[in-house]
Short mmCIF file of C-alpha atoms and ligand atoms in Angstrom, two decimals:
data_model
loop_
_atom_site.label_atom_id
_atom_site.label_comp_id
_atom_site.label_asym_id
_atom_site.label_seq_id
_atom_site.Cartn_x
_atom_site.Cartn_y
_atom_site.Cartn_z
CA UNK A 28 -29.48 8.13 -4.45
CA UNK A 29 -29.63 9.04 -8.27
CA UNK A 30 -31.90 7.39 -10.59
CA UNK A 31 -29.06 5.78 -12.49
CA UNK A 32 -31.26 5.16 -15.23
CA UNK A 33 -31.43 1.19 -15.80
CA UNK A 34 -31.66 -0.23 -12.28
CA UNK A 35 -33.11 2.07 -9.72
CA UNK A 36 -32.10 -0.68 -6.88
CA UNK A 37 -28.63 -0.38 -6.96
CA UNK A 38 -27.05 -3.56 -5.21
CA UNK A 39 -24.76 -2.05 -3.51
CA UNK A 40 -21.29 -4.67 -3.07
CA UNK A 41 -18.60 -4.09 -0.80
CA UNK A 42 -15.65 -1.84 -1.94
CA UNK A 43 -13.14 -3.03 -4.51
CA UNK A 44 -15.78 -6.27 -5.41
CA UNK A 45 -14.79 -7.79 -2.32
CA UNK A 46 -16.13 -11.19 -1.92
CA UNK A 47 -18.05 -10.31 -5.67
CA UNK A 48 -18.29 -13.45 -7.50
CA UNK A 49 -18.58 -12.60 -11.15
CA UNK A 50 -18.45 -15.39 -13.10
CA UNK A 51 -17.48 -19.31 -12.66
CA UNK A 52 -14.40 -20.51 -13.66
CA UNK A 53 -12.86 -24.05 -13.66
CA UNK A 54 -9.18 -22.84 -13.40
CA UNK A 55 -8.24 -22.14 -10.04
CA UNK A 56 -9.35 -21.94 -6.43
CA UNK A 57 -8.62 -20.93 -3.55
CA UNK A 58 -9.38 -21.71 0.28
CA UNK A 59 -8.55 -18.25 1.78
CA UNK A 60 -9.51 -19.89 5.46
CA UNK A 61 -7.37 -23.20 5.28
CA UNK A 62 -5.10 -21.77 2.83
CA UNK A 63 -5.11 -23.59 -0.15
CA UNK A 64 -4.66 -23.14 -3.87
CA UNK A 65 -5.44 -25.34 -6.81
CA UNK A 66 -4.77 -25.54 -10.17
CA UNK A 67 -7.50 -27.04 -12.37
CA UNK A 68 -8.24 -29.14 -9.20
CA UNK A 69 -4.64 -30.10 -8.13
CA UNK A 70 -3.21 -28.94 -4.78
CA UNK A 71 -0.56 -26.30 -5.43
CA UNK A 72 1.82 -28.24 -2.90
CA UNK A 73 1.71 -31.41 -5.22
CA UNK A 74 2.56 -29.52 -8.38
CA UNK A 75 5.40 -27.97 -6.48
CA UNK A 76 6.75 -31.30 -5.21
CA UNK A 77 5.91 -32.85 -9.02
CA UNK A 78 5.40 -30.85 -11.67
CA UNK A 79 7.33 -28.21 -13.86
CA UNK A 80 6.00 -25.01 -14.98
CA UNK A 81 5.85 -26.27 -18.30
CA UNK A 82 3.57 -28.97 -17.37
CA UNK A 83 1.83 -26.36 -15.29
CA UNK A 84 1.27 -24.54 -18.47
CA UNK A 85 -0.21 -27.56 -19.95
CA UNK A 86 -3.13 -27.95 -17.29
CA UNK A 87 -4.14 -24.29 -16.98
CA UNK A 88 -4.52 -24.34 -20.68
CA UNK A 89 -5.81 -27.87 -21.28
CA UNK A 90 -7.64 -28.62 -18.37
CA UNK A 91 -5.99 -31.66 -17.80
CA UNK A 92 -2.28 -32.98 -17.33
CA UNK A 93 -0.71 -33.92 -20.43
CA UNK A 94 0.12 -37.74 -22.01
CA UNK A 95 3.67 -38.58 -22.26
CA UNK A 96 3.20 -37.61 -26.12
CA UNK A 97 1.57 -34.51 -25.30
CA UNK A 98 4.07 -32.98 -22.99
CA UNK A 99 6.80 -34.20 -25.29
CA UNK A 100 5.08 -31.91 -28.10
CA UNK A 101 4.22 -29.27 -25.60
CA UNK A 102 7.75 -28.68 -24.03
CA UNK A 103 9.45 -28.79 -27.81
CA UNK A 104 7.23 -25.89 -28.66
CA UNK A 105 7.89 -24.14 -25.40
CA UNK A 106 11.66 -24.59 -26.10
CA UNK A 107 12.09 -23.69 -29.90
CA UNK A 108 14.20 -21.35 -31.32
CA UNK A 109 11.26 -20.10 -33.71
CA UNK A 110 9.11 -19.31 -30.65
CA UNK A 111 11.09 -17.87 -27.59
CA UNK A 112 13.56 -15.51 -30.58
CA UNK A 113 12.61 -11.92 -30.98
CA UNK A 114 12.28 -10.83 -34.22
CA UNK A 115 15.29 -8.35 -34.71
CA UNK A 116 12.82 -5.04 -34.72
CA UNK A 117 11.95 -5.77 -31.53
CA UNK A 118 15.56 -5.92 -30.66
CA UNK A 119 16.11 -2.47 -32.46
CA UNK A 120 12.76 -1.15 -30.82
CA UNK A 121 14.22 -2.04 -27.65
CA UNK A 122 17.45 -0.57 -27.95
CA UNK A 123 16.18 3.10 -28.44
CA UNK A 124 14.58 2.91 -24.50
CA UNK A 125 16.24 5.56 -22.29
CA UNK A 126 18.54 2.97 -20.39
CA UNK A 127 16.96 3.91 -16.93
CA UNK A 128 13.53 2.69 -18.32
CA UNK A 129 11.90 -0.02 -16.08
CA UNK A 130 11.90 -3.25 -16.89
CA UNK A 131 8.11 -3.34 -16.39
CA UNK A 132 7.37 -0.42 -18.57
CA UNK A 133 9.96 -2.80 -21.53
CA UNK A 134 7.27 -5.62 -20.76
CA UNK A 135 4.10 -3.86 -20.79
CA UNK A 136 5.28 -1.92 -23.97
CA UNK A 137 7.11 -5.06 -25.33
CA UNK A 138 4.09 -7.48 -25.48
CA UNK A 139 2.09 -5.42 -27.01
CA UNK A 140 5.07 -4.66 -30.13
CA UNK A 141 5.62 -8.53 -29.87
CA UNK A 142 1.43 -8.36 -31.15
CA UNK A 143 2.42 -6.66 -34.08
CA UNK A 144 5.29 -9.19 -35.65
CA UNK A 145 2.84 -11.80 -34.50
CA UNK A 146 0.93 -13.72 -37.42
CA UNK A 147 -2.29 -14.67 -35.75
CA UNK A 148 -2.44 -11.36 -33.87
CA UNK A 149 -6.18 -10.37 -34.70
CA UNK A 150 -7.47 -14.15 -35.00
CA UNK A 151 -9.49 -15.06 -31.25
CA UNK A 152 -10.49 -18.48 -32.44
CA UNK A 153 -9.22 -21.21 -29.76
CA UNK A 154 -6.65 -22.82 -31.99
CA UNK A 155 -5.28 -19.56 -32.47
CA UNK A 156 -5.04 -18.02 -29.40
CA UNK A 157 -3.68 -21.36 -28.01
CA UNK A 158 -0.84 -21.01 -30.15
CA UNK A 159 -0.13 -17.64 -29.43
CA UNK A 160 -0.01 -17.75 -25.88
CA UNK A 161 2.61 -20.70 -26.42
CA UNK A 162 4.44 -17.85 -28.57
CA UNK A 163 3.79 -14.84 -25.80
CA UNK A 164 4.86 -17.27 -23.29
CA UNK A 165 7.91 -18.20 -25.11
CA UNK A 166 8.94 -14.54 -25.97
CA UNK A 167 8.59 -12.83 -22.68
CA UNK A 168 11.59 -14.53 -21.01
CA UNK A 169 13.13 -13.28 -24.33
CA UNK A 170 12.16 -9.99 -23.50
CA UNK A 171 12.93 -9.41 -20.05
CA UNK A 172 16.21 -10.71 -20.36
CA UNK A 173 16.92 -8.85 -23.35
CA UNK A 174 16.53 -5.66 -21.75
CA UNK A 175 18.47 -6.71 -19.12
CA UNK A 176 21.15 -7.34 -21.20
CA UNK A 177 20.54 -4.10 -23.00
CA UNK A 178 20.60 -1.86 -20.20
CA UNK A 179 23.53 -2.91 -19.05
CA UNK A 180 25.13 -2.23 -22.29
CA UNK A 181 25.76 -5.77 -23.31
CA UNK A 182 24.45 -7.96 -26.23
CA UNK A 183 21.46 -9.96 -25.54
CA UNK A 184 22.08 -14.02 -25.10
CA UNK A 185 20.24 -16.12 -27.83
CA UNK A 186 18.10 -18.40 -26.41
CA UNK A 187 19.10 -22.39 -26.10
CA UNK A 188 16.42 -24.80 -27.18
CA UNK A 189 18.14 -27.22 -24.51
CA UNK A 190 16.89 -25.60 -21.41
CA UNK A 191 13.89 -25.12 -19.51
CA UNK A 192 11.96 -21.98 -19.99
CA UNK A 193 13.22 -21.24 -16.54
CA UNK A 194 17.03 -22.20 -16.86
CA UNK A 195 16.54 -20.29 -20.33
CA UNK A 196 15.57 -17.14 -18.95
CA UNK A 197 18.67 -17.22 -16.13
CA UNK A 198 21.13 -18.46 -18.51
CA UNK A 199 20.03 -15.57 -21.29
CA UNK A 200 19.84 -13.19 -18.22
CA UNK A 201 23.75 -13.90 -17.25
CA UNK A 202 25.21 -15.75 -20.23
CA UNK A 203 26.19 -18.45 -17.85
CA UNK A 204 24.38 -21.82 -17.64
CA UNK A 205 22.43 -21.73 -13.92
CA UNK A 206 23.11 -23.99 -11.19
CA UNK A 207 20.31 -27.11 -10.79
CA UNK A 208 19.37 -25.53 -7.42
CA UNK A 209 18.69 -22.00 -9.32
CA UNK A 210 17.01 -23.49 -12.17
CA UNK A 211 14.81 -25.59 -9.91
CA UNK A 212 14.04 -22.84 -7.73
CA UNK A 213 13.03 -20.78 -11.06
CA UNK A 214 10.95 -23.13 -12.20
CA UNK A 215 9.00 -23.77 -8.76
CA UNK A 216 8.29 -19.69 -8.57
CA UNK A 217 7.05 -19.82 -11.66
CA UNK A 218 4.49 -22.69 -11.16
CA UNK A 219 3.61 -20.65 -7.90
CA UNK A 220 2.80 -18.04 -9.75
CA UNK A 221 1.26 -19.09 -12.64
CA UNK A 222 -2.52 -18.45 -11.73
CA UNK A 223 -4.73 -17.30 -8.79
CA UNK A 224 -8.43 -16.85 -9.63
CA UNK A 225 -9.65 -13.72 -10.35
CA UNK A 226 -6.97 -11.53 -8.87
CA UNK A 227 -7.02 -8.12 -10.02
CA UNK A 228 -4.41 -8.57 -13.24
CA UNK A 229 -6.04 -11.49 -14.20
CA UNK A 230 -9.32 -9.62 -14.21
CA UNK A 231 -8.22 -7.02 -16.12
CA UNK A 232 -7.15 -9.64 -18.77
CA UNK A 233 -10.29 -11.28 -18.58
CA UNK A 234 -12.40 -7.70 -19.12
CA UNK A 235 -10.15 -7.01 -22.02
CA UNK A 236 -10.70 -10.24 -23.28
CA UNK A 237 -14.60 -9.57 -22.90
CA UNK A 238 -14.99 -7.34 -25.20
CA UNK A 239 -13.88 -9.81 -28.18
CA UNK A 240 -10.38 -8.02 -27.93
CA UNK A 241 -7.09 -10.03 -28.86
CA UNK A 242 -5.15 -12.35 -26.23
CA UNK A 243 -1.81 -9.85 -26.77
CA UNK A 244 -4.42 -6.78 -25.59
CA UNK A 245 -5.61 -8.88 -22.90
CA UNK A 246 -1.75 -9.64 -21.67
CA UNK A 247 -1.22 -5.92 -21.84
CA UNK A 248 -3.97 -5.13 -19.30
CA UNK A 249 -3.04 -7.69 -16.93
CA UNK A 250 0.85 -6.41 -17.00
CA UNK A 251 -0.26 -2.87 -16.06
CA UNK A 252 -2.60 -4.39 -13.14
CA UNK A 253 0.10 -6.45 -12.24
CA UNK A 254 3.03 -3.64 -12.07
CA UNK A 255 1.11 -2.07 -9.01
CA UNK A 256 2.33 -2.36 -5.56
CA UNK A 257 -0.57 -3.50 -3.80
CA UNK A 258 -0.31 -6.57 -6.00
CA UNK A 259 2.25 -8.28 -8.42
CA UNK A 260 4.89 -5.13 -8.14
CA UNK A 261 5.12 -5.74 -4.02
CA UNK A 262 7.71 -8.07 -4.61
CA UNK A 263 9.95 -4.89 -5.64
CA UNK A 264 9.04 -3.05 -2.50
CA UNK A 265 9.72 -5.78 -0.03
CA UNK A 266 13.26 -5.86 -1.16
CA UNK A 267 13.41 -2.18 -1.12
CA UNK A 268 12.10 -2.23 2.64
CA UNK A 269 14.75 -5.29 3.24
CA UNK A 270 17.63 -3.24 1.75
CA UNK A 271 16.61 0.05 4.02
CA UNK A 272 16.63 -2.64 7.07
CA UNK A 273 20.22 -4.30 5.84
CA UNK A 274 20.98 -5.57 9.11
CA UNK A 275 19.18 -8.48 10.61
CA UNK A 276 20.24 -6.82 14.27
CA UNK A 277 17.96 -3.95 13.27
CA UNK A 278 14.74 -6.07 11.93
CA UNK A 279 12.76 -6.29 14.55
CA UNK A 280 12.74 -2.23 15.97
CA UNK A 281 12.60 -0.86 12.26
CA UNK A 282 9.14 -3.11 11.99
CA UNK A 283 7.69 -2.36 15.07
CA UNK A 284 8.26 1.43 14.12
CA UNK A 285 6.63 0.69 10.57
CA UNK A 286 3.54 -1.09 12.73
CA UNK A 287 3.64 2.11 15.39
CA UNK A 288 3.78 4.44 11.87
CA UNK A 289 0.50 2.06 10.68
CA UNK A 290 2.63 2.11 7.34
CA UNK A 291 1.42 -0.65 4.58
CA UNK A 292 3.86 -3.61 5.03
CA UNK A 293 4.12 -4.72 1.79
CA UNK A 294 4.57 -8.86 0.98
CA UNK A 295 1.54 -9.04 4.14
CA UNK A 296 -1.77 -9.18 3.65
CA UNK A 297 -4.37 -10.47 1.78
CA UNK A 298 -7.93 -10.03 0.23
CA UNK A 299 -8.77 -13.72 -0.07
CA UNK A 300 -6.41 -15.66 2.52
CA UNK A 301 -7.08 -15.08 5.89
CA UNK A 302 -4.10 -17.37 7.07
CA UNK A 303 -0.47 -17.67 5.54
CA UNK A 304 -0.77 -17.52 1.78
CA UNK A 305 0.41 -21.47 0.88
CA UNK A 306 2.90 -20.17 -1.57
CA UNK A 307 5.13 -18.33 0.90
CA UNK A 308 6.31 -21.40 2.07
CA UNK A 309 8.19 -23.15 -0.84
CA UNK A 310 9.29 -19.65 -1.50
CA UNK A 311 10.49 -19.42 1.69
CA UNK A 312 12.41 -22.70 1.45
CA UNK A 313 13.46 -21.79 -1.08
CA UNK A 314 15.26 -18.67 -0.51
CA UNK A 315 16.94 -20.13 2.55
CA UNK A 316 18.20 -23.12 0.51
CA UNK A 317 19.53 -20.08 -2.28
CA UNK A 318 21.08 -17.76 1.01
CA UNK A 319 22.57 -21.21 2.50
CA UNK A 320 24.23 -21.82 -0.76
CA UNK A 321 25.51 -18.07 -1.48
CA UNK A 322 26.88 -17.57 1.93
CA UNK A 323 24.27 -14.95 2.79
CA UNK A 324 21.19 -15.36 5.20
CA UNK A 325 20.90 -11.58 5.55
CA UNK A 326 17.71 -11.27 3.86
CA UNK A 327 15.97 -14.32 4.93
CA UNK A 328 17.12 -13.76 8.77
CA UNK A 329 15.12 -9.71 8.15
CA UNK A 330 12.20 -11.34 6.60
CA UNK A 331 12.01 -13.70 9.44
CA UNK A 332 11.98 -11.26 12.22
CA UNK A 333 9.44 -9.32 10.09
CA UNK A 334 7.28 -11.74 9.41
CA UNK A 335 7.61 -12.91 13.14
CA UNK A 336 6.12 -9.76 14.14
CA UNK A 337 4.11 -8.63 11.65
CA UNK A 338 1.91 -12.23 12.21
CA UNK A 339 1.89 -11.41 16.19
CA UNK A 340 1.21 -8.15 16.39
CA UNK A 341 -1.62 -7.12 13.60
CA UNK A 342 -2.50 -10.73 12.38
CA UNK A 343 -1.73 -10.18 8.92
CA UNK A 344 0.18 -13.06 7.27
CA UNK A 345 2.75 -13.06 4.46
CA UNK A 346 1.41 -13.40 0.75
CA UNK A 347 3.48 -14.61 -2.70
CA UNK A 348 5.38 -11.62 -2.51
CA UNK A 349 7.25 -11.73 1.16
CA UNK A 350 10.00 -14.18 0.16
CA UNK A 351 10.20 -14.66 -3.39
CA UNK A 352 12.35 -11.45 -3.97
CA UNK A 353 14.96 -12.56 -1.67
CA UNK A 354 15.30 -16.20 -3.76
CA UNK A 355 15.64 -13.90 -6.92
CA UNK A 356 18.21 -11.70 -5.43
CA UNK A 357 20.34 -14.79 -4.08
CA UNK A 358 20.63 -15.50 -8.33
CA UNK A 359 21.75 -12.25 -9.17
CA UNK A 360 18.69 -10.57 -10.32
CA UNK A 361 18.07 -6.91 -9.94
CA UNK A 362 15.19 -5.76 -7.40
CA UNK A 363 13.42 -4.29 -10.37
CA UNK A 364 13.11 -7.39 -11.98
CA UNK A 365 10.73 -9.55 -10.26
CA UNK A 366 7.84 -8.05 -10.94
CA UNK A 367 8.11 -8.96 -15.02
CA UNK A 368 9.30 -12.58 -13.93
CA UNK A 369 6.04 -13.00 -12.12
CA UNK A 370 4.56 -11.79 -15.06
CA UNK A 371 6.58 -14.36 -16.74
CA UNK A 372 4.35 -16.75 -14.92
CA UNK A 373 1.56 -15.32 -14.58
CA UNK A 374 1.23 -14.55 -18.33
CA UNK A 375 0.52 -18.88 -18.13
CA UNK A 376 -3.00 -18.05 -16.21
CA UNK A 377 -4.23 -14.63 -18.27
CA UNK A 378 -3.76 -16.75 -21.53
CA UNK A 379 -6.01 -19.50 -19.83
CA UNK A 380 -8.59 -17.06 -18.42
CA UNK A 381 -8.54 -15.30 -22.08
CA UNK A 382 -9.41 -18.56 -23.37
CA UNK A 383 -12.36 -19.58 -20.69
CA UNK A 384 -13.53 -15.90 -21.38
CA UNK A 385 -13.54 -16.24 -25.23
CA UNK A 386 -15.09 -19.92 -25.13
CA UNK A 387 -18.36 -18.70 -22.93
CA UNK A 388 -18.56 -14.72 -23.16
CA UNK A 389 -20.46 -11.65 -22.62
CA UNK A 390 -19.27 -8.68 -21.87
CA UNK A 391 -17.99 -7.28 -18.73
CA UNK A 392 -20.02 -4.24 -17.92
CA UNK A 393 -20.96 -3.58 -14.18
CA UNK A 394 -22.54 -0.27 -13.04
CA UNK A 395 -21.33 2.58 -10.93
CA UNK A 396 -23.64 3.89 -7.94
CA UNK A 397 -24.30 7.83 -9.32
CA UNK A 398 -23.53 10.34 -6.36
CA UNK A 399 -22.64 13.05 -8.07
CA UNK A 400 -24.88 16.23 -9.03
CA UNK A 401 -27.72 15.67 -11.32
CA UNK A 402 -29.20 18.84 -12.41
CA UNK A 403 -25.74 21.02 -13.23
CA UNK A 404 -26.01 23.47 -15.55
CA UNK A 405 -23.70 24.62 -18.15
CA UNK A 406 -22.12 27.81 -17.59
CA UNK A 407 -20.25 29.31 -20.91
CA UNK A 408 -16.95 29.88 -20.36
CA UNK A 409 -17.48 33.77 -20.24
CA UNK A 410 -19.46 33.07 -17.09
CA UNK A 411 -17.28 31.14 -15.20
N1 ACO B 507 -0.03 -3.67 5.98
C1 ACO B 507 -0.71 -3.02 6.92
N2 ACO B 507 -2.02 -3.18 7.14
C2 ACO B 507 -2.67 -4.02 6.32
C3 ACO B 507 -2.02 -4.72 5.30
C4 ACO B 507 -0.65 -4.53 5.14
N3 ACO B 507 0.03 -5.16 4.21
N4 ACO B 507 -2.91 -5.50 4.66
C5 ACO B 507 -4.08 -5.28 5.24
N5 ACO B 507 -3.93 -4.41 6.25
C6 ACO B 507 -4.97 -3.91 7.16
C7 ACO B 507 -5.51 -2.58 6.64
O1 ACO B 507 -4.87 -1.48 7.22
C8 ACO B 507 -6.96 -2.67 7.07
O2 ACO B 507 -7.05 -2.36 8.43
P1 ACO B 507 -8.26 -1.49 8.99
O3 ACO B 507 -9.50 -2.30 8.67
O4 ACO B 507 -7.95 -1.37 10.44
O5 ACO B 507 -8.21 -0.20 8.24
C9 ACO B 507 -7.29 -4.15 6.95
O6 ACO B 507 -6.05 -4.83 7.12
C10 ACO B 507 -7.88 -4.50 5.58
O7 ACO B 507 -7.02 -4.00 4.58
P2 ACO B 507 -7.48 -3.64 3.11
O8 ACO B 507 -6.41 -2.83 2.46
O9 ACO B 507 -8.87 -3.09 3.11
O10 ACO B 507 -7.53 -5.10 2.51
P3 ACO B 507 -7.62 -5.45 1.01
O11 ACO B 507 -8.22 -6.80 0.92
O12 ACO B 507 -8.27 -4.35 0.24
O13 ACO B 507 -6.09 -5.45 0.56
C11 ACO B 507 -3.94 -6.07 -0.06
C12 ACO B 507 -5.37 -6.56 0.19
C13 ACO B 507 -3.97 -4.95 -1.10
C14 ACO B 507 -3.14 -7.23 -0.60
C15 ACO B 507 -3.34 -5.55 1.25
O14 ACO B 507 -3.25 -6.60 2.18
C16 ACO B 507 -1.99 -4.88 1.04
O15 ACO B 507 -1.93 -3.69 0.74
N6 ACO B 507 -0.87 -5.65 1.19
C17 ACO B 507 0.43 -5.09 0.92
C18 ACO B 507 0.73 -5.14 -0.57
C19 ACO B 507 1.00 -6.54 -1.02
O16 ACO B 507 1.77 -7.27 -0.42
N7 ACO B 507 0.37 -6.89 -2.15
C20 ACO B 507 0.54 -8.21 -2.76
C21 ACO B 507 -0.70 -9.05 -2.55
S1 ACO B 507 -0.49 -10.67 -3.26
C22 ACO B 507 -0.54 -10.37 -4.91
O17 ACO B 507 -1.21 -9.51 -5.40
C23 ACO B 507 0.34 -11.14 -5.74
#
């Protein structure tokens, strides 16, 4: 082993920091063996059956659930005009996008124009960045609908200060107010989504954040993490896999091919959970109670099957991402969008893990173990 210079006794950790604690948090934590996930100490399962995201919001930020008074206030912030609008550059900026640009790409590129128009942009005190993650939060429905709206050649909707963020973003996706059923099912992703320790988007936010660096640059990092597919952009792929498989008839053969293949199953797996991930369930609830209403129990009946035998024959159990695509796609909403809604939600937990970084910092710096050469030379050019 190189002398690395600082540490000769490299502690060597598993690959990818698994089981790596890095710092404490007070946010969120998970049981990966009994498969359980809390928010700021609250089961997941009782915000689900409770809560709104909004509320949700409220805690991760907060650290506590909000008075009457203080969710009032909250919520009216959430909901204003002045907050979830885009100012009209960002319209214009938006509009010269090639049309088959991904709505991920809008987001990640988005958020970090929406830092620009934003007042406080460069100012990391609390107050501050408190207020502008209520702005980033309110925006980035905005924005993903927006595009939506702009790729498909029509005006974007305005938002309505009326609605939920969630029956905002559906409404200004289609135009069309969304059914109780849809907008409830929105909002109950969205808490499910909203935080989950230090997965790897989150982390990125939080080693942004480390270096003193703005909430908005902290956002960005976590939306590129995010968009991969080994974490928030499986959601995409497990509809793509669903919509190769079309017919429940053909489920069960075109998995046990994919197991036989030993090809990545995506919406399976985890690195902390080591039983079913406890947000699969509502989300699988959910998108039966969204396939029972549309007539179409197609793509539940396929994830079924595959999650049947995926769970019998490796052991592997289905994470967020198995069934949330097929609620989504039972209210319209194109494969390619999921991955910025979770990001929708998600933005909730990087803005409170930007704050618990900035309130108690230091820099995030780990080391490499050296093994490459360490006594190269330099050959000119001439030599080569
Ligand atoms: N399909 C097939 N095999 C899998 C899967 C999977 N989805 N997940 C784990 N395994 C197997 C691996 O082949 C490996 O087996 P081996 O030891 O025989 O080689 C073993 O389980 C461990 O897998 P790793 O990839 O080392 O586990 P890791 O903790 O690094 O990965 C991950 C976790 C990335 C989530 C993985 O399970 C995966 O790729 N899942 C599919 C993508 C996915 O659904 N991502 C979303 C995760 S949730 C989220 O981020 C929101």
């Amino acid at each position: 082993m190189a002398d690395t210079g600082a540490n000769t006794q490299v502690n060597l950790i598993k690959a990818g920091l698994e089981d790596a604690v890095v710092s404490t948090s007070e946010i969120c934590f998970i049981d990966g063996h009994k498969g359980r996930l809390l928010y700021r100490g609250i089961d997941v399962d009782d915000l689900v059956a409770h809560s709104t995201f909004e509320e949700v919001i409220y805690l991760l930020w907060h650290g506590h659930l909000p008075t009457r008074k203080e969710l009032d206030a909250h919520v009216k912030a959430l909901s204003a005009t002045a907050n979830r609008r885009l100012a009209p550059k960002i319209i214009s900026i938006l509009r010269l996008f090639p049309k088959k640009t991904t709505p991920m790409e809008i987001l990640r590129t988005g958020v970090s124009a929406l830092s620009a128009f934003d007042p406080e942009a460069g100012d990391n005190s609390r107050e501050a960045t408190l207020r502008k993650s209520l702005r980033l939060t309110a925006q980035m429905p905005t924005l993903v609908a927006a595009w939506e709206r702009i790729r498909r050649g029509k005006p974007p909707v305005a938002p309505n200060p009326k609605l939920t963020l969630a029956g905002n973003f559906l409404y200004m996706l289609s135009g069309k107010k969304p059914t109780p059923l849809a907008t409830r099912t929105f909002d109950v992703a969205l808490i499910l989504h909203a935080d989950h320790e230090f997965n790897a988007s989150t982390f990125a936010a939080r080693v942004t954040a480390a270096t003193l660096s703005d909430l908005h640059s902290g956002v960005v990092s976590g939306i590129g993490a995010l968009k991969g597919p080994l974490h928030g952009g499986a959601n995409e792929q497990v509809m793509l896999m669903v919509e190769k498989i079309k017919d429940p008839a053909r489920a069960e053969g075109w998995i046990k091919k994919a197991i036989a293949d030993k090809v990545r199953l995506m919406g399976f797996g985890h690195r902390v959970y080591r039983v079913e991930d406890p947000r699969a369930k509502h989300l699988r609830r959910l998108a039966t109670e969204l396939g029972e209403q549309i007539h179409n129990m197609s793509y539940v009946e396929i994830l079924n099957t595959i999650a049947q035998v995926v769970t019998a024959e490796k052991h592997i159990y289905p994470n967020v991402d198995l069934f949330s695509g097929a609620a989504y796609a039972a209210m319209g909403i194109a494969t390619d969008q999921f991955t910025p809604i979770f990001a929708m939600s998600r933005v909730a937990g990087w803005a409170a893990h930007v704050l618990e970084q900035h309130g108690n910092n230091r820099l995030i710096r780990p080391r490499s173990e050296y093994t490459g050469a360490t006594d190269a030379r330099y050959v000119p050019i001439s030599e080569r």
